[in-house]
Amino acid sequence: MRLTRYFLPVLKENPAEAKIVSHRLMLRAGMIKQASAGIYSWLPMGLKVMQRIERIVHEEQARAGHLPVLMPTLQSADLWRESGRYDDYGEEMLRMQDRHGRDMLYTPTAEELITDIFRAHVSSYKDLPLTLYQIQWKFRDEIRPRFGVMRGREFYMKDGYNFDVDYEHALHAYNRHMVSYLRSYERMGLQAIPMRADSGPIGGEDTHEFLVLAETGESEVFYDSAITGLTLGDRDIDYTNWDQCALIAREWTEPYARTDETHDEALFNQVPEARRKVSRGIEVGQIFYFGTKYSDAMGASVVNDKGEQVPVHMGSHGIGVSRLLGAIIEASHDDNGIVWPEGVTPFHCGIVNLRQGDAGTDRVCEDLYAAMTAAGLEPLYDDREERAGAKFATMDLIGLPWRITVGPRGVKNGVVELTCRRTGESEELKPEMALARVKEIYSSV
RNA sequence: CGGGGCGUAGCGCAGUCUGGUAGCGCGGCGGUUUUGGGAACCGUAGGUCGUAAGUUCGAAUCUUACCGUCCCGACCA
């Protein structure tokens, strides 16, 4: 993409309404525009990052054997009356009527609808296990939305639902989700720690929240620092292997890690003092096992291998996709702007032409741009008639992890400069070598 | 929902107390000179002062109501 052809309305000054860094940077980097309280329009670069996150989620769900569906945002109240939640949900649920006076609502979650799909089409244990998920807009009418996309009213979320014949199978589904979530977050460049949590209004017996450590987090968190060293890396994972999933889940849930809601001081004190950490965290996902709550209420049952009619065991699982943009920025930025992890960056590499219109720099930039594009990477070429300072400031603000700077001095010597956004380190390389380096970096992402 | 702010150009703000020609910086557009960390100069466009009613010869400014939005609290993926 050439910057002169892109729509990137960056702001030099901080918008008054944004108090926390991710909100400020998303507005300044031209990623979002507030439409009304807690509701945002997504501009091209913000949408691009969101789509990268979405893609990682889809890929990891596919790997775990889960199937995508798409359910409506506007739902009839009928199913919600059947489960009893139409009355339980309260003011957070946005309610409305259609022209016939029928009660409708904007979905805050989709247990009812998915259970309705299930009961209509599945009747045998042979069709299980089944996990369906969607990535769809949700709405919760927060009393006080704040912090930009981190606590919006409208939000984009992956919500998934597993259906299993009994508790043991459902437990594996739980563990499988834990592993797939850990993988997803790792690919986004995040360390998200599973923490035992309360189940809240969704209702459940077993539940973990995934929290990203950040000063601006909404929850206070207590954890054993041993957990922050854990990583899946390139472990070979077989999602059909119950033992392997259980083992990984245990590895990540054994060290103490809880939010203030479930914090147990006595247990915490058993952690060696040097490893006891108190911090704040942003919740970026949650998994639940809730058994037969909805299947009982809505009559979703299957015949098991003994010929008995049994209610299905269910769980639900969420990843806050739009919220993740804020969380990633909170966890990865500096005074000059965003620092995108390679896994979610909107463009793989910036190309900065320091002397637009100069035959030499223009040619090197164009060649790099074409070669990088041909290699399957997406560069952002700053081809504006701007001075160096303005171009650097823009690149730093929008946070592309790598930048190639092409100036007349370097071109004369046959080199360009490759700079790492995170460390600020630069090296001078021949253009083809710089390209090779960028290709190599992304080959493992 | 309780408490407290704020609504004036795309963004950041002054002007409101004490009523009388709507301003500044950034950004935009045109031009000249610049060119390795948000350049300088010249020119130029851009505003129902949140909305409505009221007071007044006259309202951005005073009064009332409403709307929007932000912050703290309670609540929450």
XYZ file of C-alpha atoms (C1' of nucleotides) in Angstrom:
522
model
C 0.000 0.000 0.000
C 1.168 3.452 -0.877
C 0.495 5.915 1.888
C -0.675 8.564 -0.594
C -3.430 6.172 -1.668
C -4.350 5.024 1.809
C -6.798 6.474 4.300
C -4.806 6.986 7.467
C -6.078 10.067 9.284
C -3.370 10.395 11.938
C -3.626 13.030 14.619
C -0.672 14.979 15.895
C -2.365 15.963 19.101
C -4.069 13.822 21.687
C -7.849 13.763 21.486
C -9.255 15.101 24.738
C -11.642 12.218 25.353
C -9.001 9.478 25.373
C -7.507 8.893 28.780
C -5.664 5.624 28.409
C -2.809 4.945 26.068
C -4.439 2.374 23.795
C -7.469 4.549 23.204
C -5.284 7.572 22.544
C -3.029 5.712 20.151
C -5.882 4.076 18.274
C -7.439 7.478 17.675
C -4.134 9.126 16.827
C -3.130 6.343 14.462
C -6.397 6.731 12.584
C -7.655 3.251 13.432
C -11.058 4.083 14.856
C -13.510 6.920 15.131
C -16.046 7.113 17.868
C -19.602 7.070 16.555
C -21.285 7.380 19.939
C -20.508 6.335 23.504
C -18.836 2.927 23.392
C -19.520 2.484 19.681
C -16.827 2.904 17.070
C -16.316 2.970 13.341
C -13.285 1.007 12.241
C -11.090 2.803 9.750
C -8.923 0.880 7.292
C -5.885 0.303 9.459
C -7.866 -0.557 12.574
C -9.972 -2.955 10.589
C -6.850 -4.506 9.114
C -5.423 -5.304 12.534
C -8.759 -6.650 13.664
C -8.885 -8.907 10.628
C -5.406 -10.224 11.386
C -6.518 -11.104 14.881
C -9.690 -12.623 13.533
C -7.721 -14.742 11.126
C -5.479 -16.109 13.859
C -8.567 -17.035 15.844
C -10.142 -18.769 12.851
C -6.958 -20.688 12.076
C -6.515 -21.883 15.638
C -10.163 -22.846 15.920
C -9.866 -24.870 12.739
C -6.787 -26.571 14.134
C -8.741 -27.574 17.225
C -11.519 -28.994 15.048
C -14.106 -26.314 15.766
C -16.544 -25.189 13.083
C -17.460 -21.611 12.205
C -21.074 -20.480 11.954
C -22.653 -17.047 11.867
C -25.724 -16.209 13.885
C -27.836 -13.056 13.746
C -27.148 -10.007 15.879
C -30.874 -9.321 16.219
C -32.733 -12.120 17.901
C -36.277 -12.788 18.917
C -36.925 -12.726 22.652
C -38.739 -16.060 22.490
C -35.689 -18.275 22.926
C -34.434 -16.097 25.716
C -37.728 -16.494 27.532
C -37.355 -20.231 27.152
C -33.969 -20.233 28.913
C -35.178 -17.745 31.490
C -32.489 -15.231 30.645
C -34.801 -12.658 29.080
C -35.722 -11.644 32.606
C -32.374 -12.435 34.221
C -30.190 -10.365 31.943
C -31.297 -6.932 33.033
C -30.521 -3.548 31.589
C -27.333 -4.652 29.885
C -29.403 -6.287 27.203
C -30.489 -3.907 24.484
C -34.135 -4.574 23.788
C -36.398 -3.342 21.026
C -39.552 -4.186 19.152
C -40.087 -4.784 15.486
C -42.986 -3.242 13.544
C -45.326 -6.005 14.669
C -44.595 -5.284 18.294
C -42.552 -8.462 18.754
C -39.837 -8.283 21.375
C -36.363 -8.381 19.903
C -32.893 -7.955 21.311
C -29.354 -7.281 20.137
C -27.352 -10.339 21.056
C -25.015 -10.050 24.046
C -24.102 -13.745 23.630
C -25.639 -16.696 21.843
C -26.161 -19.753 24.037
C -29.880 -19.835 23.283
C -29.556 -19.598 19.549
C -26.802 -22.169 19.306
C -28.716 -24.584 21.540
C -31.727 -24.139 19.308
C -29.630 -25.028 16.278
C -28.230 -28.023 18.077
C -31.527 -29.478 19.270
C -33.043 -29.150 15.824
C -30.338 -31.131 14.103
C -28.410 -33.342 16.506
C -29.872 -36.303 18.303
C -27.142 -38.935 18.618
C -23.871 -39.190 20.501
C -22.376 -40.259 17.168
C -22.584 -36.645 16.003
C -20.500 -35.559 18.978
C -18.200 -34.022 19.954
C -19.304 -30.822 18.271
C -18.002 -27.332 18.791
C -19.518 -24.444 16.867
C -18.283 -20.886 17.091
C -18.746 -17.539 15.456
C -17.003 -14.206 15.298
C -19.761 -11.669 15.420
C -20.725 -8.272 16.784
C -22.274 -8.243 20.222
C -23.842 -5.506 22.250
C -23.957 -4.973 25.969
C -25.438 -1.737 27.114
C -22.765 -0.878 29.642
C -23.734 1.761 32.158
C -20.496 3.522 31.529
C -18.480 2.552 28.488
C -14.870 3.699 28.634
C -11.320 3.056 27.564
C -12.135 2.997 23.850
C -12.592 -0.454 22.399
C -11.564 -2.088 25.669
C -14.880 -1.396 27.255
C -17.183 -0.557 24.416
C -20.868 -1.322 24.223
C -20.618 -2.792 20.765
C -17.784 -5.270 20.453
C -16.557 -7.939 18.092
C -16.167 -11.276 19.763
C -15.469 -14.887 19.087
C -17.977 -17.001 20.960
C -17.917 -20.766 20.806
C -20.040 -23.538 22.226
C -19.148 -27.168 22.745
C -21.621 -30.043 22.911
C -20.528 -33.300 24.506
C -22.172 -36.499 25.596
C -20.935 -36.471 29.181
C -18.778 -34.680 31.701
C -15.533 -36.392 30.681
C -15.923 -35.368 27.067
C -16.886 -31.861 28.100
C -13.801 -31.677 30.268
C -11.650 -32.483 27.287
C -13.446 -29.769 25.343
C -12.574 -27.374 28.151
C -8.918 -28.341 28.065
C -8.855 -28.261 24.294
C -10.154 -24.722 24.356
C -7.623 -23.696 26.926
C -4.808 -24.942 24.717
C -6.186 -23.398 21.548
C -6.640 -20.072 23.313
C -3.100 -20.135 24.658
C -1.864 -20.770 21.138
C -3.972 -17.975 19.701
C -2.697 -15.407 22.179
C 0.884 -16.482 21.674
C 0.550 -15.936 17.959
C -0.693 -12.434 18.672
C 2.450 -11.730 20.630
C 0.649 -11.780 23.953
C 1.147 -13.562 27.194
C -2.387 -14.242 28.416
C -2.563 -15.978 31.767
C -5.501 -18.252 32.557
C -6.927 -17.338 35.926
C -9.643 -18.997 37.899
C -12.662 -16.725 37.721
C -16.234 -16.206 38.789
C -18.774 -17.208 36.251
C -20.938 -14.101 36.355
C -24.364 -13.989 34.718
C -23.540 -16.626 32.104
C -23.540 -19.260 34.787
C -21.082 -22.064 35.231
C -19.134 -24.432 37.368
C -15.692 -24.290 35.852
C -14.260 -21.159 34.341
C -10.988 -19.457 33.585
C -10.376 -15.945 32.367
C -7.357 -15.078 30.247
C -5.639 -11.937 31.349
C -2.951 -9.826 29.760
C -0.850 -8.021 32.322
C -1.052 -4.243 31.920
C -1.100 -1.316 34.311
C -4.421 -0.118 32.925
C -6.145 -3.449 33.423
C -9.592 -3.413 35.012
C -8.871 -6.281 37.405
C -6.330 -6.674 40.126
C -4.484 -9.956 39.653
C -2.402 -12.126 41.955
C -0.053 -14.676 40.467
C 2.986 -16.847 40.810
C 5.622 -15.414 38.483
C 6.522 -18.966 37.483
C 3.551 -18.860 35.124
C 4.944 -15.997 33.058
C 7.769 -18.186 31.829
C 5.477 -20.759 30.271
C 5.261 -20.950 26.506
C 3.839 -23.381 23.971
C 6.434 -22.421 21.395
C 6.302 -24.810 18.479
C 5.074 -27.741 20.535
C 3.308 -30.278 18.373
C -0.252 -30.375 19.620
C -2.785 -33.092 18.904
C -6.171 -31.730 19.895
C -7.724 -35.178 19.872
C -5.269 -36.308 22.540
C -7.065 -35.968 25.876
C -3.945 -36.533 27.937
C -1.838 -33.997 26.126
C -4.481 -31.276 26.387
C -5.072 -32.072 30.057
C -1.353 -31.953 30.726
C -0.941 -28.546 29.119
C -4.015 -27.222 30.907
C -2.590 -28.447 34.198
C 0.777 -26.885 33.445
C -0.878 -23.509 32.991
C -3.324 -23.739 35.862
C -1.106 -25.180 38.568
C 0.800 -21.997 39.411
C -1.327 -19.636 41.473
C -3.101 -17.076 39.292
C -6.349 -15.416 40.264
C -8.209 -12.170 39.893
C -9.398 -10.209 42.899
C -12.795 -11.903 42.562
C -11.488 -15.317 43.509
C -8.246 -14.404 45.225
C -7.404 -16.576 48.238
C -4.817 -14.963 50.463
C -3.941 -18.149 52.338
C -3.287 -20.085 49.138
C -1.366 -17.198 47.668
C 0.906 -17.088 50.699
C 2.039 -20.623 49.959
C 3.783 -19.295 46.844
C 7.423 -18.442 47.599
C 7.529 -14.750 48.399
C 9.929 -13.808 45.623
C 7.486 -15.210 43.074
C 4.345 -13.612 44.495
C 3.225 -10.877 42.120
C 0.361 -8.433 42.301
C -0.491 -6.539 39.177
C -3.369 -5.532 36.970
C -4.756 -7.359 33.990
C -6.997 -6.953 30.982
C -9.370 -9.777 30.332
C -9.147 -10.938 26.735
C -11.034 -14.211 26.917
C -12.887 -16.661 29.063
C -13.837 -20.313 28.941
C -16.727 -21.950 30.791
C -18.059 -25.363 31.466
C -21.677 -25.086 32.525
C -22.955 -28.613 32.134
C -26.605 -29.013 31.267
C -27.901 -25.581 32.222
C -29.153 -24.707 28.753
C -29.732 -28.213 27.487
C -32.056 -28.891 30.433
C -33.905 -25.618 30.026
C -34.222 -25.939 26.275
C -34.495 -29.673 25.840
C -31.239 -30.328 23.978
C -30.500 -33.985 24.411
C -28.891 -36.891 22.578
C -29.096 -40.631 22.758
C -25.933 -42.108 24.236
C -24.284 -45.427 23.390
C -26.534 -47.204 25.871
C -29.641 -45.948 24.140
C -30.453 -43.458 26.904
C -31.727 -39.953 26.253
C -29.304 -37.586 28.046
C -29.001 -33.799 28.103
C -25.823 -32.588 26.372
C -23.008 -31.122 28.382
C -22.061 -27.710 27.171
C -19.470 -25.031 27.601
C -18.968 -21.646 26.081
C -15.823 -19.761 25.272
C -15.107 -16.212 24.271
C -12.282 -14.148 22.878
C -12.740 -10.402 22.797
C -11.479 -9.706 19.325
C -12.041 -5.944 19.209
C -10.917 -5.606 22.801
C -7.675 -7.373 21.928
C -6.524 -4.408 19.851
C -6.609 -2.274 22.954
C -5.016 -4.967 25.081
C -2.174 -5.523 22.637
C -1.443 -1.802 22.492
C -1.553 -1.512 26.275
C 0.999 -4.303 26.443
C 3.116 -3.078 23.548
C 3.811 0.610 23.003
C 6.307 3.324 23.858
C 6.332 7.112 24.014
C 6.338 7.398 20.239
C 3.420 5.117 19.542
C 2.288 1.577 19.007
C 4.684 -1.353 18.658
C 2.784 -4.106 16.842
C 3.816 -7.706 17.356
C 4.655 -9.282 13.985
C 1.648 -11.585 14.264
C -0.959 -8.832 14.097
C 0.753 -5.885 12.438
C -1.380 -4.164 9.793
C 1.600 -3.981 7.418
C 4.678 -6.100 7.615
C 7.198 -3.403 6.881
C 7.291 0.325 6.301
C 9.282 1.785 3.446
C 10.321 5.365 4.019
C 11.514 7.401 1.064
C 13.488 10.306 2.477
C 13.679 12.208 -0.774
C 10.464 11.759 -2.655
C 11.009 12.669 -6.298
C 14.703 11.819 -6.259
C 15.345 9.382 -9.093
C 17.629 7.201 -6.987
C 15.533 6.848 -3.837
C 12.316 6.554 -5.853
C 13.735 3.660 -7.841
C 15.062 1.780 -4.804
C 11.744 2.229 -2.986
C 9.710 1.092 -5.969
C 11.923 -1.963 -6.433
C 11.675 -2.863 -2.752
C 7.934 -2.346 -2.784
C 7.461 -4.588 -5.794
C 9.790 -7.287 -4.505
C 8.239 -7.334 -1.070
C 4.743 -7.538 -2.498
C 5.831 -10.322 -4.824
C 7.157 -12.167 -1.775
C 3.677 -12.178 -0.295
C 4.314 -9.450 2.254
C 2.378 -6.229 2.663
C 4.596 -3.159 2.823
C 3.383 0.344 3.577
C 5.332 2.737 1.381
C 5.423 6.303 2.672
C 5.566 8.075 -0.658
C 4.336 11.427 0.622
C 6.146 14.673 -0.062
C 7.088 15.013 3.580
C 10.278 15.592 5.451
C 12.089 12.794 7.175
C 10.916 13.747 10.639
C 7.261 13.642 9.720
C 7.633 10.275 8.021
C 9.491 8.748 10.943
C 6.973 10.094 13.414
C 4.106 8.580 11.448
C 5.825 5.210 11.167
C 6.598 5.177 14.883
C 3.027 6.135 15.738
C 1.388 3.427 13.671
C 3.839 0.906 15.011
C 4.965 -1.248 12.095
C 7.578 -3.594 13.559
C 10.100 -3.052 10.749
C 11.053 -0.063 8.673
C 13.310 0.266 5.681
C 14.639 3.789 5.243
C 15.814 4.825 1.812
C 17.832 8.036 1.653
C 20.023 9.622 -1.011
C 23.190 9.078 1.025
C 22.589 5.359 1.415
C 21.470 4.903 -2.160
C 24.772 6.397 -3.322
C 26.549 3.682 -1.334
C 24.116 0.987 -2.409
C 22.530 0.516 1.026
C 19.267 1.073 2.857
C 18.599 1.039 6.574
C 16.549 -1.654 8.318
C 15.181 -0.554 11.691
C 13.449 -2.542 14.381
C 10.587 -0.568 15.907
C 10.815 -2.341 19.243
C 14.518 -1.891 19.931
C 15.238 1.057 17.677
C 18.278 -0.770 16.358
C 19.243 -0.162 12.758
C 21.609 -1.690 10.315
C 22.695 -0.733 6.844
C 22.201 -3.413 4.243
C 21.982 -3.813 0.523
C 18.295 -3.555 -0.442
C 18.097 -7.211 -1.416
C 19.584 -8.218 1.927
C 17.112 -6.048 3.821
C 14.319 -7.712 1.902
C 15.726 -11.152 2.670
C 15.846 -10.289 6.369
C 12.225 -9.148 6.433
C 11.146 -12.289 4.596
C 13.044 -14.401 7.078
C 11.490 -12.632 10.057
C 7.985 -13.271 8.810
C 8.604 -16.811 7.667
C 8.351 -17.935 11.287
C 5.366 -15.808 12.308
C -27.788 5.095 38.476
C -25.174 8.809 42.320
C -21.303 12.744 42.103
C -18.306 16.144 39.038
C -16.691 18.308 34.332
C -17.086 19.642 29.291
C -19.854 20.873 24.366
C -16.870 27.330 20.067
C -13.475 25.186 12.478
C -11.095 18.282 11.136
C -7.912 18.127 16.136
C -6.210 20.913 20.666
C -7.946 25.245 22.958
C -9.000 30.894 24.276
C -13.208 34.035 24.497
C -18.403 33.203 28.869
C -17.201 35.879 35.169
C -18.268 41.799 33.315
C -23.823 40.726 26.812
C -21.961 44.632 21.565
C -17.280 42.806 14.579
C -16.040 34.760 16.578
C -10.257 34.142 17.642
C -5.287 31.295 18.305
C -2.157 26.868 17.408
C -2.009 22.390 14.679
C -4.140 20.242 10.384
C -6.260 21.339 5.002
C -5.607 23.810 0.096
C -2.200 26.968 -3.499
C 2.794 28.761 -3.956
C 8.229 29.638 -2.923
C 12.451 27.948 -0.366
C 13.835 23.610 2.252
C 15.095 18.030 2.870
C 17.901 11.964 7.974
C 13.409 12.867 13.549
C 6.442 16.155 13.308
C 10.480 22.762 8.461
C 10.085 28.361 7.219
C 7.597 32.152 4.744
C 3.430 34.142 1.737
C -1.561 33.444 0.424
C -6.320 30.935 1.180
C -10.692 28.082 2.576
C -13.267 26.399 6.695
C -17.998 28.031 12.297
C -26.502 27.006 12.667
C -20.637 28.849 19.211
C -24.767 21.105 21.120
C -30.518 21.962 20.639
C -34.851 24.621 22.021
C -37.366 28.254 24.611
C -36.779 32.716 27.429
C -34.553 37.695 29.159
C -32.590 41.911 26.223
C -32.287 47.090 21.425
C -28.587 43.181 21.031
C -26.814 36.431 23.513
C -21.008 32.050 22.301
C -21.626 35.021 26.918
C -27.430 35.599 31.334
C -31.936 31.998 32.678
C -34.574 27.310 32.074
C -35.228 22.654 29.874
C -33.374 18.956 26.919
C -29.495 16.302 24.197
C -24.528 14.647 23.676
C -19.951 13.374 25.753
C -15.921 12.611 29.405
C -14.133 11.517 34.452
C -14.831 9.179 39.666
C -17.960 5.509 42.052
C -21.245 1.184 41.770
C -21.425 -2.573 37.505
C -18.954 -5.358 33.647
C -16.211 -9.581 28.089
